[in-house]
Structures are given as structure tokens and as C-alpha cells.
């Protein structure tokens, strides 16, 4: 797959690109423009490090992009702590010129030192010389000693630590602390913010290895408050090393400060964001009656045997529970069934914990094409099957992994949580970033060469062609779904096939079902394993008369479930390789018994985006093989990929009623078609709506 996001193969490269790849193809003018990391927008070079923010979040003025080596500093300029140069005459003129304010700090301007001390001290008394936050005090010795003591890092901040440097003879960390030049670019960080080892500082240094600047990211549980000054990359917010962040729990007002460390960890652990329903009714804890730990008089009604509503304590009786509309009673087995409270104040059923609750949707977590969910009872809880919908209660955590056929692009945890409102917190965000989290792995472990079966021969292992899916179409004469065509999974929820398969006779999406991968069976189609269609796309250039450009795409309502060793098929544009329109090719599809078989032949190019496949020996393709992928080798490693889909018999305009050993296939070679497929894949992200 190709997309702007995927062209950067790593965060490191992204940062590198920020500085050196300006002018990459789809972006900014080489040598003329600086590219903002927050949104990729371009600004003229002269606005870069000119002390005025031009990028949306001021990344053009960040120390990451402005810090320079002392040998590159201009002797007649004042260097702001973040590295931007300003004319000397602007220093201490009572107007803040540096975007970090360093030109007007009292340490630089020798303003009343007592007043400054007093301000740092705040309400702290005794030996405490610095007030980090109201009520949080640290000793004088904690200031600017290279160790973060304040929960918000104030003791190592620019405000406290600014030192003046004469005539740019020294190197200054972006928090103002001076560092001996001999420590620069020695592959060890001496600045808490890592300024002494930045690419902009050390790019020319010998024996220096770049380590990308540390970034600490916001998570869906811990959100940055509006007091946090953050940066942004790929729509995610973060702060750089030695920068403070105030976060707020997603589910409460609880806030806390933290500081990003130069190894990318937070300085200290965040206090947990707990959310528990508080049941204040003392008669529900099992002392005076049977325990009802989740009792809530607003949402749970208890009926006795005479159909009277009763309140806890429940003693020595048989009762039935009812929940307010929209809530589900758990344990689900006892919904509507009376249960006995024994005289010794215990429920007759062991582990009976009555509860009225919202549930989170199992569909929402299983619909993403590249992410596979694993469900856990709460944080560090035991795992359970995500399809068990009555287990998806609030506090459920879902950890995602890249699905089979994908590889992880990041090591960051991918987790969502079920809220009290029955919503998956963080799911939409995860879904929208899907493309950046997992990479297609279409061409690995496809042992295609081991398939040696032909039509009428032995059935082959469906794993080896696991991208093939049968397409069934409703036949109003027989009032049944019947096998119509073959499709190729190019994403777990997207099937590439022939246009005539889905356009015939004004078919609608409701007429189609797509089978699971593997053997197909007309006789007993297990509905549970068939997929409904969300959308049909017929390539615009397709002609219903000549059947040229016979390419169609089916979007499934739900993605296919894949086993670990199954793969989708590679498309040629995935690796940007030139397509060969001649040479050996193979086509796999189902024989009349429903088993997968492969035939071999030779490709040649025809007019109008068509390829000709002339089959070897006695091989033949028949009706129903329409849409099957024509497989050849692609890329430098000669992996198998799909270059065309079977369209029709040579000479017969009736889209393949008969078998033939000479067939026409719609080529994927035309660039507009490749673009169309990529575009439509990218635009079809089926993320859950925010409620
Ligand atoms: C600091 O002291 C002032 C005056 O004594 C007081 O008004 C203010 O509430 C105090 N702040 C804190 C956070 O204790
Ligand atoms: C480069 O660094 C390594 C390890 O820090 C050191 O052993 C080596 O001598 C250095 N080489 C030069 C040319 O400075
Ligand atoms: C942050 O938001 C709160 C309430 O939403 C507002 O009162 C406050 O002024 C904001 N602070 C800043 C620094 O924007
Ligand atoms: C980062 O550094 C801190 C303190 O130096 C240390 O406690 C923490 O374990 C480090 N984290 C990683 C991921 O190395
Ligand atoms: C239940 O509540 C009663 C009354 O508040 C209290 O005395 C008792 O200790 C509680 N029992 C438990 C098991 O929490
Ligand atoms: C639930 O209990 C609260 C406090 O005990 C009371 O104010 C409220 O009216 C009760 N609601 C219902 C529906 O009984
Ligand atoms: C309560 O009574 C039942 C039946 O009489 C008995 O099986 C159970 O063990 C008792 N539970 C406790 C906690 O005493
Ligand atoms: C693919 O073939 C190779 C070499 O023949 C073998 O080692 C590997 O296990 C096979 N993989 C699968 C998934 O069958
Ligand atoms: C529907 O079924 C009838 C009877 O088997 C068959 O003649 C007809 O060709 C089928 N229609 C399609 C579109 O396959
Ligand atoms: C299209 O529909 C007409 C009548 O609805 C039917 O006679 C014809 O056989 C159908 N053609 C195909 C190719 O299914
Ligand atoms: C397909 O059929 C063959 C032959 O009966 C069998 O060995 C294979 O396991 C089947 N594959 C699937 C996915 O059912
Ligand atoms: C197969 O069809 C192509 C294109 O129509 C034609 O050029 C070729 O001669 C045919 N081959 C055979 C063996 O009929």
C-alpha cells in the first residue's frame, strides 16, 4: 500500500526528513521551504527560527529545529535558549522577542535578584527555595542540578535555569543550562532536553550517531489539558524531553503533572484513573441481606414473588431483577428468572453478582481491518473471548495486535477501554490511525509455488491461496444464493473481482454474499460465515458492451477472520514495481467440486487494458472463474502478486458461459486504475462514530 503516511518508514526518518528531506516529492520546495511536522504544511526558509511561530504549533521555532552548534552561531547575535538568533539590541528591551522568552528573563537582564528569588520561593518556607506547584516545595539545591525533582519539572525549567553566555562562546541546553563544548555530540546526553545531541547541532560531527529526540505521547486515557504546550505528529500530541505536561484522566477531573525524560519515559508514574460506581446503600453489602454490590436504586428494580417492588436488604426470599431500559442485567443467565436469597444472607447461586450495566459493542472492536482484539477483565485482568458480548462490561480492556497478514509498525500499546456509558474509549482514534499502526504483509509465507494441482486434480491446501473468496449472488428464479464469481482479498474487508460479476442485470449490494476463504460449497452455505456487502464499486471505465476494464471492488460489512498463517494477496503497486505483461502466469479458483485448483499459462498484452492468458496443456477456465486473480511475479524478491482479474472468454462476448483455454483478463497495469484502487482503499476506513 502506498500512502503519504507509509512513505516514512520510521519516526527517526520522519525527524530526519524534517531537517533534510525538505522538498520530498509531494511536499515542500527543495531548498526553499521548511516542512511543518504537525501537518506537513510548508513555510519559507526565512521564517524558520525567526522567533515567530509560522507552523500551527510552532515546530519551526522549537529547539529541535533551531539549536545549532556553537561554530555555526552568529557572533553578533543573541542566541535564544531555543537556538533562534536575534539582534543584540533586542535583548532586555522589555519586549519579549525570543519565542521562549529567554531574551527578557531576569537572569539575563540582571533584574532585581531578590524579587526573582521571592517569586521562585512562592509560599514555600524554611529550606525550601522553590515552589514547583502550589504546596509542592523543593530545596535550593534541587534547582538546575540535572535531576528533575518537581513533579512539573520547574526546578529544571528555562525560567529557573537560564544562564547567560558571553559572545556565543558556550553551548546552552534549551533550558538555559550551559554545557562544556567538549560534551557536545559525544553520544551522551548532558542536557536534560537532549539539546547537546540533536541532529541540527551534531549533523556534521564525526563519530556521532543520531538518536531521535525523545517524545512523550498523550494517550487516550491520559489527555493533555489546555495547560500543556505540546507538539504534534501524525495527529498525535506529545512533548519533548524536559518539557512538562499536565494530563487529565479521561473519565474524571483528576489531573497531574509530569515531565518527559530524554529516554522517552515519563518522569514518574501517573496516578491511576479509577472509575467505580459507589454503592452507598449499607444494606447491599451482605451483612443485613444478600449482597448486591452493584446496587443502584435509579437503574435496578427488585421484585418479590408477589410482584411487589422491594428495596434492600433482601432476606430469605425469591426475587427477580429488572433493569432500566438500555441496560443489561448480568449475570445474563438469570435475566427474568427468580433467584433465592437464603436465610444466611447468601444467594443460592455461587458467584451471583447482580448488576444492571451498559455493554460495549463486540462489533466495533472486530471491524477494523488490520487490528485483532484481545479482551481482558479490567487492567491486568484475565483474558476472555471478545465475541462473548455479555462480558464486554465497563472497565473491560481491549489490547489490539496487528492482524494476520500485517506487521507492527510501532511498539506503542494499542488499547481501548469500555466506559460506564458502554463506549469504547479511544477506539475511533485507534481506527483512524490504523494505517500508521500496521503494515500489510501480503507477500510473506505465500508458498504459492507448492501448488501443483490442476482442474479436476487433487484439492489444494486453501491456506496457499487464502486470499480467494467465493462470491455468491441471489438468483430470483431459484430463490437462492448461488456461486457466481471468484474474488481476491486485497484487504481483510475489500475484495477485488471482475466488474461484470457485480454489475450484471442491475444487481444491488443486497444481492451478494461473500464466502469465507477456503473450499466453497453451494449446498450448505453457513450464513454465519458469509459476509454481507457494504458497498459495490465498478471501475468507471468499465464497458458493459465490450467488457473492457472489467474491474470491480466489493467492500464487506465486516472484515474476514483470518488464521495466523493466512495472507491477503499483494497488488503490484504495493512495491512500485514495473508490471510485466508477458511471461508465465497462474490462476487459482475452484473446480466444480468446490476445491481449490490452479492452472498455468502465458500472458500477453492486448488492447484496452486487457491481458490475454493462454493456458498450457489441458487447463481450462470456466464460468465462475471470472474475477480470479492472475498471478505473476513482482518486485525485486520475485514474490507473487495479482496483475489482472479473469474477465471473459476470447471471442465470446457473453462473459464466460463456456470453458476455454484462452481467456481475457482485465489488467491492473493502467495507472489510473491503480490510483483508483489505492484511493478507494484509503477512503474506505470504516471507523465507529463518536457518540
Ligand atoms: C500563598 O500565599 C498567599 C498569601 O499568603 C495566599 O493568598 C495563597 O492562597 C497561598 N497559595 C497557596 C497555594 O497556598
Ligand atoms: C568513535 O567512538 C568510539 C566509541 O565511542 C571510540 O572507540 C572510537 O575511538 C571513536 N573514533 C574516533 C575516530 O573518534
Ligand atoms: C483551560 O480551560 C478552562 C476551562 O475549560 C478555562 O477556564 C481556562 O481559562 C483554560 N486555560 C487556558 C490556559 O487556556
Ligand atoms: C528512562 O530513564 C529513567 C531515569 O533515568 C529510568 O528510570 C527509566 O527506566 C528509563 N526508561 C527507559 C525506557 O529506559
Ligand atoms: C456492611 O455495612 C454495615 C453497615 O454499614 C457494616 O457494619 C459492615 O461492617 C459492612 N460489612 C461489610 C462486609 O463490608
Ligand atoms: C435513590 O436514592 C436516593 C438517595 O438515597 C434518593 O434521593 C432517590 O430519590 C432514590 N431514587 C429512586 C428512584 O428511588
Ligand atoms: C448458607 O446456607 C447454605 C444452605 O443452607 C449453605 O450451603 C451455605 O454454605 C451457607 N453459606 C454460608 C456463608 O454460611
Ligand atoms: C513455505 O516453504 C518453506 C520452504 O519450502 C517452508 O520452510 C515454510 O515452512 C513454508 N511455509 C508455510 C506457511 O507453509
Ligand atoms: C438462476 O437459476 C436458473 C435455474 O437454475 C438458471 O437458469 C439461471 O441461469 C440462474 N440465473 C443466474 C443469473 O445465474
Ligand atoms: C437479466 O435479467 C433478465 C430478466 O430479468 C433475464 O432474462 C436475463 O437472463 C438476465 N441476464 C443475466 C445475464 O442474468
Ligand atoms: C478443502 O478440502 C480439502 C479436501 O477435502 C481438505 O483437505 C481441506 O482441509 C479443505 N479446506 C478447508 C479450508 O475446508
Ligand atoms: C488466444 O487469443 C488471442 C487473443 O484473441 C489470440 O491472439 C491467440 O491467437 C489465441 N490463441 C489461441 C491458441 O487460440
PDB file of C-alpha atoms in Angstrom, residues 18 34-41 54-61 230-236 238:
ATOM      1  CA  UNK A  18      12.002  17.341   8.917  1.00  0.00           C
ATOM      2  CA  UNK A  34      10.614  24.138   5.712  1.00  0.00           C
ATOM      3  CA  UNK A  35       8.035  21.444   6.311  1.00  0.00           C
ATOM      4  CA  UNK A  36       5.976  21.675   9.488  1.00  0.00           C
ATOM      5  CA  UNK A  37       5.840  18.312  11.205  1.00  0.00           C
ATOM      6  CA  UNK A  38       2.402  18.917  12.690  1.00  0.00           C
ATOM      7  CA  UNK A  39       0.538  18.976   9.392  1.00  0.00           C
ATOM      8  CA  UNK A  40       3.132  18.795   6.632  1.00  0.00           C
ATOM      9  CA  UNK A  41       2.484  22.365   5.561  1.00  0.00           C
ATOM     10  CA  UNK A  54       4.649  30.024  11.472  1.00  0.00           C
ATOM     11  CA  UNK A  55       3.764  26.367  11.778  1.00  0.00           C
ATOM     12  CA  UNK A  56       0.435  25.681  13.508  1.00  0.00           C
ATOM     13  CA  UNK A  57       2.129  24.527  16.730  1.00  0.00           C
ATOM     14  CA  UNK A  58       5.336  26.472  16.252  1.00  0.00           C
ATOM     15  CA  UNK A  59       7.507  23.474  15.355  1.00  0.00           C
ATOM     16  CA  UNK A  60       9.521  25.886  13.192  1.00  0.00           C
ATOM     17  CA  UNK A  61      10.663  27.605  16.391  1.00  0.00           C
ATOM     18  CA  UNK A 230       2.504  20.232  23.059  1.00  0.00           C
ATOM     19  CA  UNK A 231       3.771  19.304  19.627  1.00  0.00           C
ATOM     20  CA  UNK A 232       2.008  17.113  17.132  1.00  0.00           C
ATOM     21  CA  UNK A 233       2.973  14.455  14.629  1.00  0.00           C
ATOM     22  CA  UNK A 234       0.679  12.132  12.695  1.00  0.00           C
ATOM     23  CA  UNK A 235      -2.273  13.658  14.583  1.00  0.00           C
ATOM     24  CA  UNK A 236      -0.827  12.640  17.933  1.00  0.00           C
ATOM     25  CA  UNK A 238       3.471  14.830  22.511  1.00  0.00           C
TER      26      UNK A 238
END
